[in-house]
């Protein structure tokens, strides 16, 4: 009987267990193993969320994770506590633990990494928040990087205290794979670059954001999920104005990108913005039907403690879901709890049935059930606590 149920448990776990990588300002990248269906509202020690390993090879302040081919994970170290920041290549071992391949110093404050020009070996672009810069590196398929270019921006900053200088906050590639975009929270622009066959960048006309809005992150979308140049939209999330602005994107023959503003909407549906709210992440769901975004520093939910023996309730910030019409129009669907304070980053699994949220100020990652068809976020499946300030979370389904 005992052996029988052990076997069943082993089968269940080999069939559906997925690893989760969590970056934290504690200087760690943790590997956690998620096995859905084996429990609810449980701590990491339980069957549903198992702790595998901790890696400390991504400097003092891991801020962003990106998968590459050949079971390689790139980890960006923001480096605010050390003279240099770094970008680190980690090999994913069979058991989900991580081993360093290479570490390379960068200018200060990188918070996002994006691969581009992937025809050959390709390159990676970093957005540097504190150093007001963009830097690029050539990369090889075995995960090694070498510095290519860097650009530092100066004035004009925006009117808000957070905008004392330019702050590059993300690097993203357009759906044609020909342009890189860098939202700049300090300068109220989204910078646009093309690049040549050697991965060298060439500045194009920027997208101007509203004054004081603080564009932070953005995501492209197309109803066709294709790489054609028609029917392409860009959704930009602004940290200071707490608005999403959508644009229709076109590709003029003269080069660069053109943006036509379509819609501007808040992140709380019919409710007024709570005082202090700060928008963070924006993604499109894997089925292409929903946009999800996160709201930090605004407790709009209270949750039971994940530890059933602890009666202290947990204040929670929120995740907002919009659906997308064929014409790129967003409609507010729902607000749901993030599971803690400051949901800086979150991610959906491949079939959209789970969302994992990194609540930075709670030092946790919370996994929620999600109905992929309706987009509705449901029960809390698992919570991992004590991870330090969590900054990025990825499901390993590559
Ligand atoms: C590392 O930091 C030192 C001291 O601030 C600086 O001189 C050097 O340029 C930095 N290296 C890189 C790659 O940014
Ligand atoms: C940044 O680029 C300049 C040349 O534009 C170069 O001298 C410098 O070494 C680069 N810095 C880093 C950290 O790669
Ligand atoms: C969080 O919100 C409070 C108001 O509730 C505000 O005083 C504080 O500055 C906000 N913090 C951040 C980091 O925006
Ligand atoms: C109960 O939960 C609260 C909130 O997470 C926590 O601060 C506190 O330490 C917990 N108490 C015990 C005894 O674990
Ligand atoms: C989006 O949601 C609105 C309001 O719930 C609904 O009327 C509309 O049909 C939905 N559109 C799509 C494409 O699902």
XYZ file of N, CA, C and O and ligand atoms in Angstrom, residues 289-290 322-326 329-333 373, ligand 5:
66
model
N -4.891 35.953 -26.137
C -6.212 36.575 -25.946
C -6.295 37.585 -24.803
O -7.299 38.279 -24.687
N -5.273 37.634 -23.962
C -5.350 38.495 -22.776
C -4.043 39.251 -22.551
O -2.964 38.760 -22.878
N -6.963 42.076 -18.863
C -7.760 42.681 -19.935
C -7.926 41.639 -21.043
O -6.999 40.850 -21.280
N -9.053 41.658 -21.749
C -9.075 40.856 -22.977
C -8.748 41.763 -24.165
O -8.726 42.985 -24.054
N -8.430 41.145 -25.295
C -7.987 41.903 -26.472
C -8.918 41.585 -27.639
O -9.129 40.411 -27.956
N -9.467 42.614 -28.256
C -10.290 42.385 -29.447
C -9.369 42.200 -30.658
O -8.172 42.467 -30.579
N -9.951 41.759 -31.767
C -9.153 41.562 -32.998
C -8.494 42.859 -33.445
O -7.493 42.844 -34.154
N -8.090 46.299 -29.177
C -8.689 47.061 -28.080
C -8.693 46.228 -26.807
O -9.113 45.071 -26.827
N -8.274 46.864 -25.713
C -8.251 46.181 -24.427
C -9.529 46.481 -23.658
O -9.996 47.622 -23.646
N -10.092 45.437 -23.020
C -11.252 45.616 -22.137
C -10.922 45.036 -20.771
O -10.499 43.872 -20.688
N -11.124 45.850 -19.736
C -10.869 45.391 -18.362
C -11.711 44.162 -18.055
O -12.917 44.146 -18.319
N -11.086 43.122 -17.494
C -11.814 41.917 -17.106
C -11.922 41.790 -15.592
O -13.002 41.650 -15.051
N -8.991 29.610 -20.619
C -10.026 29.996 -21.574
C -10.662 31.348 -21.240
O -10.786 32.219 -22.088
C -13.944 41.200 -23.662
O -14.685 41.449 -22.484
C -15.875 42.179 -22.713
C -16.448 42.535 -21.338
O -16.373 41.424 -20.461
C -16.814 41.343 -23.579
O -17.983 42.081 -23.843
C -16.098 41.023 -24.884
O -16.877 40.142 -25.651
C -14.777 40.372 -24.636
N -14.065 40.276 -25.888
C -13.355 39.223 -26.217
C -12.587 39.313 -27.512
O -13.278 38.235 -25.519
